[in-house]
Short mmCIF file of C-alpha atoms in Angstrom, two decimals:
data_model
loop_
_atom_site.label_atom_id
_atom_site.label_comp_id
_atom_site.label_asym_id
_atom_site.label_seq_id
_atom_site.Cartn_x
_atom_site.Cartn_y
_atom_site.Cartn_z
CA LEU Y 78 -12.61 2.24 12.38
CA ALA Y 79 -12.10 -0.70 10.01
CA ARG Y 80 -8.85 -1.44 11.77
CA HIS Y 81 -10.41 -1.39 15.25
CA LEU Y 82 -13.27 -3.62 14.12
CA GLN Y 83 -10.94 -6.02 12.44
CA LYS Y 84 -8.79 -6.29 15.52
CA GLU Y 85 -11.92 -7.23 17.48
CA ALA Y 86 -13.09 -9.66 14.79
CA GLN Y 87 -9.75 -11.47 14.94
CA SER Y 88 -9.36 -11.52 18.70
CA GLN Y 89 -9.19 -14.88 20.45
CA HIS Y 90 -12.58 -16.03 21.72
CA ASN Y 91 -11.54 -16.10 25.36
CA ASN Y 92 -10.67 -12.42 25.50
CA SER Y 93 -13.61 -11.08 23.51
CA GLU Y 94 -17.14 -10.36 24.63
CA PHE Y 95 -18.51 -11.22 21.19
CA THR Y 96 -19.65 -14.59 19.86
CA GLU Y 97 -17.98 -16.03 16.74
CA GLU Y 98 -21.07 -15.08 14.68
CA GLN Y 99 -20.93 -11.48 15.94
CA LYS Y 100 -17.22 -11.34 15.16
CA LYS Y 101 -17.96 -12.46 11.60
CA THR Y 102 -20.47 -9.62 11.26
CA ILE Y 103 -17.96 -7.14 12.72
CA GLY Y 104 -15.37 -8.40 10.19
CA LYS Y 105 -17.85 -7.90 7.34
CA ILE Y 106 -18.54 -4.35 8.50
CA ALA Y 107 -14.77 -3.73 8.47
CA THR Y 108 -14.66 -4.99 4.88
CA CYS Y 109 -17.48 -2.63 3.89
CA LEU Y 110 -15.65 0.29 5.49
CA GLU Y 111 -12.56 -0.56 3.48
CA LEU Y 112 -14.63 -0.79 0.29
CA ARG Y 113 -16.14 2.62 1.01
CA SER Y 114 -12.69 4.03 1.68
CA ALA Y 115 -11.42 2.59 -1.60
CA ALA Y 116 -14.44 4.07 -3.43
CA LEU Y 117 -13.69 7.51 -1.98
CA GLN Y 118 -10.08 7.31 -3.10
CA SER Y 119 -10.92 6.08 -6.57
CA THR Y 120 -11.17 8.56 -9.41
CA GLN Y 121 -13.64 6.46 -11.40
CA SER Y 122 -17.05 8.08 -11.38
CA GLN Y 123 -19.14 5.02 -10.56
CA GLU Y 124 -18.70 4.55 -6.85
CA GLU Y 125 -18.30 0.92 -5.93
CA PHE Y 126 -19.64 1.26 -2.41
CA LYS Y 127 -22.03 4.15 -1.89
CA LEU Y 128 -22.80 6.28 1.14
CA GLU Y 129 -26.37 4.88 1.19
CA ASP Y 130 -24.82 1.40 1.49
CA LEU Y 131 -22.66 2.54 4.36
CA LYS Y 132 -25.69 3.93 6.20
CA LYS Y 133 -27.29 0.47 6.20
CA LEU Y 134 -24.45 -0.70 8.45
CA GLU Y 135 -25.19 1.76 11.25
CA PRO Y 136 -28.16 -0.11 12.79
CA ILE Y 137 -26.20 -3.37 12.58
CA LEU Y 138 -23.24 -1.88 14.43
CA LYS Y 139 -25.50 -0.24 17.01
CA ASN Y 140 -27.32 -3.50 17.70
CA ILE Y 141 -24.44 -5.88 17.21
CA LEU Y 142 -25.29 -7.90 20.34
CA THR Y 143 -28.85 -8.62 19.17
CA TYR Y 144 -28.50 -8.47 15.38
CA ASN Y 145 -29.50 -11.81 13.86
CA LYS Y 146 -30.62 -11.07 10.29
CA GLU Y 147 -28.67 -11.79 7.17
CA PHE Y 148 -25.88 -9.34 6.38
CA PRO Y 149 -27.08 -6.93 3.64
CA PHE Y 150 -23.96 -7.22 1.47
CA ASP Y 151 -22.26 -10.23 0.00
CA VAL Y 152 -18.80 -9.59 1.44
CA GLN Y 153 -16.30 -11.68 3.35
CA PRO Y 154 -14.48 -10.60 6.50
CA VAL Y 155 -11.00 -9.42 5.57
CA PRO Y 156 -8.73 -12.49 5.72
CA LEU Y 157 -6.50 -12.82 8.73
CA ARG Y 158 -3.91 -10.37 7.55
CA ARG Y 159 -3.15 -7.81 10.10
CA ILE Y 160 -4.10 -4.27 9.33
CA LEU Y 161 -1.72 -2.30 11.45
CA ALA Y 162 -2.14 1.11 12.93
CA PRO Y 163 0.43 3.67 11.81
CA GLY Y 164 3.71 2.95 13.54
CA GLU Y 165 2.83 -0.56 14.66
CA GLU Y 166 4.50 -2.33 11.78
CA GLU Y 167 7.97 -0.99 12.29
CA ASN Y 168 8.05 -2.05 15.94
CA LEU Y 169 7.17 -5.59 14.99
CA GLU Y 170 9.78 -5.51 12.28
CA PHE Y 171 12.71 -4.74 14.53
CA GLU Y 172 11.96 -7.64 16.82
CA GLU Y 173 12.31 -10.17 14.07
CA GLU Y 174 14.70 -8.89 11.46
CA GLU Y 175 18.39 -8.68 11.57
CA GLU Y 176 18.32 -6.09 8.80
CA GLY Y 177 16.58 -3.42 10.89
CA GLY Y 178 18.57 -0.39 9.81
CA ALA Y 179 18.42 2.99 11.48
CA GLY Y 180 16.00 5.22 9.69
CA ALA Y 181 13.77 7.87 11.13
CA GLY Y 182 11.14 7.42 8.46
CA SER Y 183 7.51 8.22 8.84
CA PRO Y 184 6.07 4.89 9.98
CA ASP Y 185 4.28 2.73 7.50
CA SER Y 186 0.70 3.83 7.82
CA PHE Y 187 -1.79 1.45 6.33
CA PRO Y 188 -4.67 3.31 4.71
CA ALA Y 189 -7.50 1.11 3.51
CA ARG Y 190 -6.49 0.71 -0.11
CA VAL Y 191 -7.28 -2.26 -2.23
CA PRO Y 192 -3.96 -3.49 -3.71
CA GLY Y 193 -3.83 -3.11 -7.42
CA THR Y 194 -6.15 -0.12 -7.65
CA LEU Y 195 -4.09 1.98 -10.02
CA LEU Y 196 -5.39 5.38 -10.99
CA PRO Y 197 -5.93 6.49 -14.60
CA ARG Y 198 -3.88 9.17 -16.31
CA LEU Y 199 -4.93 12.76 -15.57
CA PRO Y 200 -6.38 14.88 -18.35
CA SER Y 201 -3.62 16.70 -20.22
CA GLU Y 202 -3.18 20.44 -19.85
CA PRO Y 203 -1.45 22.69 -22.39
CA GLY Y 204 2.23 23.17 -21.57
CA MET Y 205 2.07 20.66 -18.70
CA THR Y 206 3.87 17.33 -18.50
CA LEU Y 207 2.42 14.06 -17.25
CA LEU Y 208 4.63 11.16 -16.22
CA THR Y 209 4.01 7.45 -16.68
CA ILE Y 210 6.42 5.21 -14.78
CA ARG Y 211 6.58 1.61 -15.85
CA ILE Y 212 7.76 -0.56 -12.97
CA GLU Y 213 9.56 -3.34 -14.81
CA LYS Y 214 11.28 -5.46 -12.14
CA ILE Y 215 13.17 -5.38 -8.87
CA GLY Y 216 16.35 -7.32 -8.13
CA LEU Y 217 16.41 -9.17 -4.79
CA LYS Y 218 18.61 -12.01 -3.62
CA ASP Y 219 15.60 -13.94 -2.27
CA ALA Y 220 13.13 -12.88 -4.99
CA GLY Y 221 11.60 -16.34 -5.27
CA GLN Y 222 10.62 -16.46 -1.60
CA CYS Y 223 8.53 -13.30 -1.52
CA ILE Y 224 4.81 -14.00 -1.06
CA ASP Y 225 2.28 -11.75 -2.84
CA PRO Y 226 4.83 -8.99 -3.49
CA TYR Y 227 3.60 -5.59 -4.59
CA ILE Y 228 4.92 -2.03 -4.66
CA THR Y 229 3.38 1.02 -3.02
CA VAL Y 230 4.08 4.20 -4.96
CA SER Y 231 3.79 7.60 -3.30
CA VAL Y 232 4.95 11.14 -3.98
CA LYS Y 233 6.21 12.98 -0.90
CA ASP Y 234 7.52 16.43 -0.18
CA LEU Y 235 10.66 17.03 1.90
CA ASN Y 236 8.66 16.57 5.11
CA GLY Y 237 7.28 13.24 4.00
CA ILE Y 238 3.78 14.59 3.29
CA ASP Y 239 1.82 12.99 0.44
CA LEU Y 240 1.47 15.19 -2.64
CA THR Y 241 -0.70 12.72 -4.59
CA PRO Y 242 -2.91 9.74 -3.73
CA VAL Y 243 -0.89 6.65 -2.85
CA GLN Y 244 -1.14 3.75 -5.32
CA ASP Y 245 -0.44 0.04 -4.98
CA THR Y 246 0.58 -2.14 -7.91
CA PRO Y 247 -1.15 -5.47 -8.40
CA VAL Y 248 0.77 -8.45 -7.04
CA ALA Y 249 3.89 -9.17 -9.14
CA SER Y 250 3.36 -10.98 -12.42
CA ARG Y 251 6.21 -13.47 -11.99
CA LYS Y 252 9.40 -14.24 -10.10
CA GLU Y 253 12.52 -15.66 -11.64
CA ASP Y 254 16.09 -15.98 -10.42
CA THR Y 255 16.85 -12.78 -8.55
CA TYR Y 256 14.04 -10.69 -10.04
CA VAL Y 257 10.43 -10.00 -9.20
CA HIS Y 258 8.70 -8.80 -12.39
CA PHE Y 259 5.83 -6.31 -12.37
CA ASN Y 260 5.61 -4.71 -15.82
CA VAL Y 261 2.94 -2.28 -14.71
CA ASP Y 262 2.36 1.40 -15.50
CA ILE Y 263 1.86 3.99 -12.76
CA GLU Y 264 0.30 7.30 -13.78
CA LEU Y 265 1.65 10.14 -11.66
CA GLN Y 266 -1.39 11.98 -10.26
CA LYS Y 267 0.06 15.45 -10.65
CA HIS Y 268 1.61 17.40 -13.50
CA VAL Y 269 5.39 17.34 -13.17
CA GLU Y 270 5.53 21.15 -13.17
CA LYS Y 271 3.22 21.27 -10.13
CA LEU Y 272 5.42 19.11 -7.89
CA THR Y 273 7.09 21.05 -5.11
CA LYS Y 274 10.84 21.52 -5.09
CA GLY Y 275 12.57 18.65 -3.31
CA ALA Y 276 9.70 16.21 -3.84
CA ALA Y 277 10.49 12.55 -4.51
CA ILE Y 278 8.65 9.52 -5.82
CA PHE Y 279 8.89 6.55 -3.45
CA PHE Y 280 8.59 2.86 -4.26
CA GLU Y 281 8.10 0.57 -1.26
CA PHE Y 282 8.45 -3.15 -1.93
CA LYS Y 283 6.03 -5.11 0.29
CA HIS Y 284 5.43 -8.78 0.80
CA TYR Y 285 3.27 -10.97 3.01
CA LYS Y 286 4.75 -12.76 6.02
CA PRO Y 287 2.66 -15.81 6.91
CA LYS Y 288 4.30 -16.37 10.30
CA LYS Y 289 3.54 -12.84 11.42
CA ARG Y 290 0.31 -12.63 9.44
CA PHE Y 291 0.99 -9.18 8.11
CA THR Y 292 2.30 -7.45 5.05
CA SER Y 293 5.74 -6.05 5.61
CA THR Y 294 7.94 -3.53 3.80
CA LYS Y 295 11.13 -5.23 2.67
CA CYS Y 296 12.96 -2.27 1.16
CA PHE Y 297 12.33 0.98 -0.66
CA ALA Y 298 13.71 3.14 -3.45
CA PHE Y 299 13.05 6.69 -4.52
CA MET Y 300 13.49 8.96 -7.47
CA GLU Y 301 14.11 12.69 -7.16
CA MET Y 302 12.83 15.38 -9.47
CA ASP Y 303 16.08 15.74 -11.44
CA GLU Y 304 15.83 12.06 -12.36
CA ILE Y 305 12.56 12.57 -14.23
CA LYS Y 306 13.54 12.10 -17.86
CA PRO Y 307 12.27 9.80 -20.60
CA GLY Y 308 13.73 6.32 -20.93
CA PRO Y 309 14.99 3.55 -18.65
CA ILE Y 310 16.39 4.21 -15.17
CA VAL Y 311 17.65 1.93 -12.40
CA ILE Y 312 17.51 3.12 -8.79
CA GLU Y 313 19.12 1.76 -5.66
CA LEU Y 314 17.33 -0.11 -2.90
CA TYR Y 315 17.47 1.03 0.71
CA LYS Y 316 16.85 -0.66 4.03
CA LYS Y 317 13.54 -0.17 5.73
CA PRO Y 318 11.92 1.55 7.52
CA THR Y 319 11.07 3.88 4.68
CA ASP Y 320 12.71 7.20 5.33
CA PHE Y 321 10.47 9.65 3.49
CA LYS Y 322 12.59 12.57 4.65
CA ARG Y 323 15.71 10.96 3.11
CA LYS Y 324 17.91 11.74 6.10
CA LYS Y 325 19.46 8.40 7.09
CA LEU Y 326 19.69 6.16 4.07
CA GLN Y 327 21.29 2.74 4.19
CA LEU Y 328 21.66 0.61 1.10
CA LEU Y 329 19.86 -2.73 1.35
CA THR Y 330 23.00 -4.76 0.53
CA LYS Y 331 26.41 -4.32 -0.97
CA LYS Y 332 25.23 -6.37 -3.93
CA PRO Y 333 24.18 -4.35 -6.97
CA LEU Y 334 20.40 -4.72 -6.57
CA TYR Y 335 18.10 -2.21 -8.22
CA LEU Y 336 14.56 -1.25 -9.10
CA HIS Y 337 14.21 -1.07 -12.89
CA LEU Y 338 11.86 1.60 -14.22
CA HIS Y 339 11.01 3.15 -17.56
CA GLN Y 340 9.68 6.70 -17.77
CA THR Y 341 7.44 8.22 -20.43
CA LEU Y 342 6.68 11.95 -20.45
CA HIS Y 343 3.49 13.19 -22.07
CA LYS Y 344 3.40 16.86 -22.98
CA GLU Y 345 0.61 18.77 -24.72
#
């Protein structure tokens, strides 16, 4: 719903039946929906945006053409970054990029997550192992040109189905030479022993494209279950679109470019 509202809020005035003021309100409602979605996906107990808050939006949405009071929450419409429906992004990608490799990945769906909302470590269980992955840096030939780069981390089974909540790192801490540095810890939201056979942990490197006004996946990397062991590891980068089923993988370049990680296992 947030996505539909945002599309309307950002439509050109000549092909919209809403006034600019109404579009602002619609954009703010979209923001609230995203905040609620983020609150539902968060494991912290204090909910940022409550159901009661959400209910206050219903009369506004119902009476959008006549609503003229002040908006009940101090939020801004989501900036003009496109929130794309599942599958939309990849189509746009192929039109503009020479790198478009073949890959029958599941398309890049865009759930309403707030970048940088990392989840805390799960409680430990006797005999069970928890994994912390520190994302140190990624090597890219045009590292310095990436705008607002971040990494989406997900755990998928062989069919590309999520096994844990998806997490986004905060925007990279710095860029230098051919590296984008993150230095951020990701807590795997499942005990290692409970991951299904053939599962893999995916890392999708994303960056913002001002010309296209959307966040795009540049490349991805993944780690399979037999690679889970304490210490440093470097993994290869593959061309997008992300192929969660790992069927048609193409290396990003012939250059030795990698994602640098460090794993810590916690066992009771």
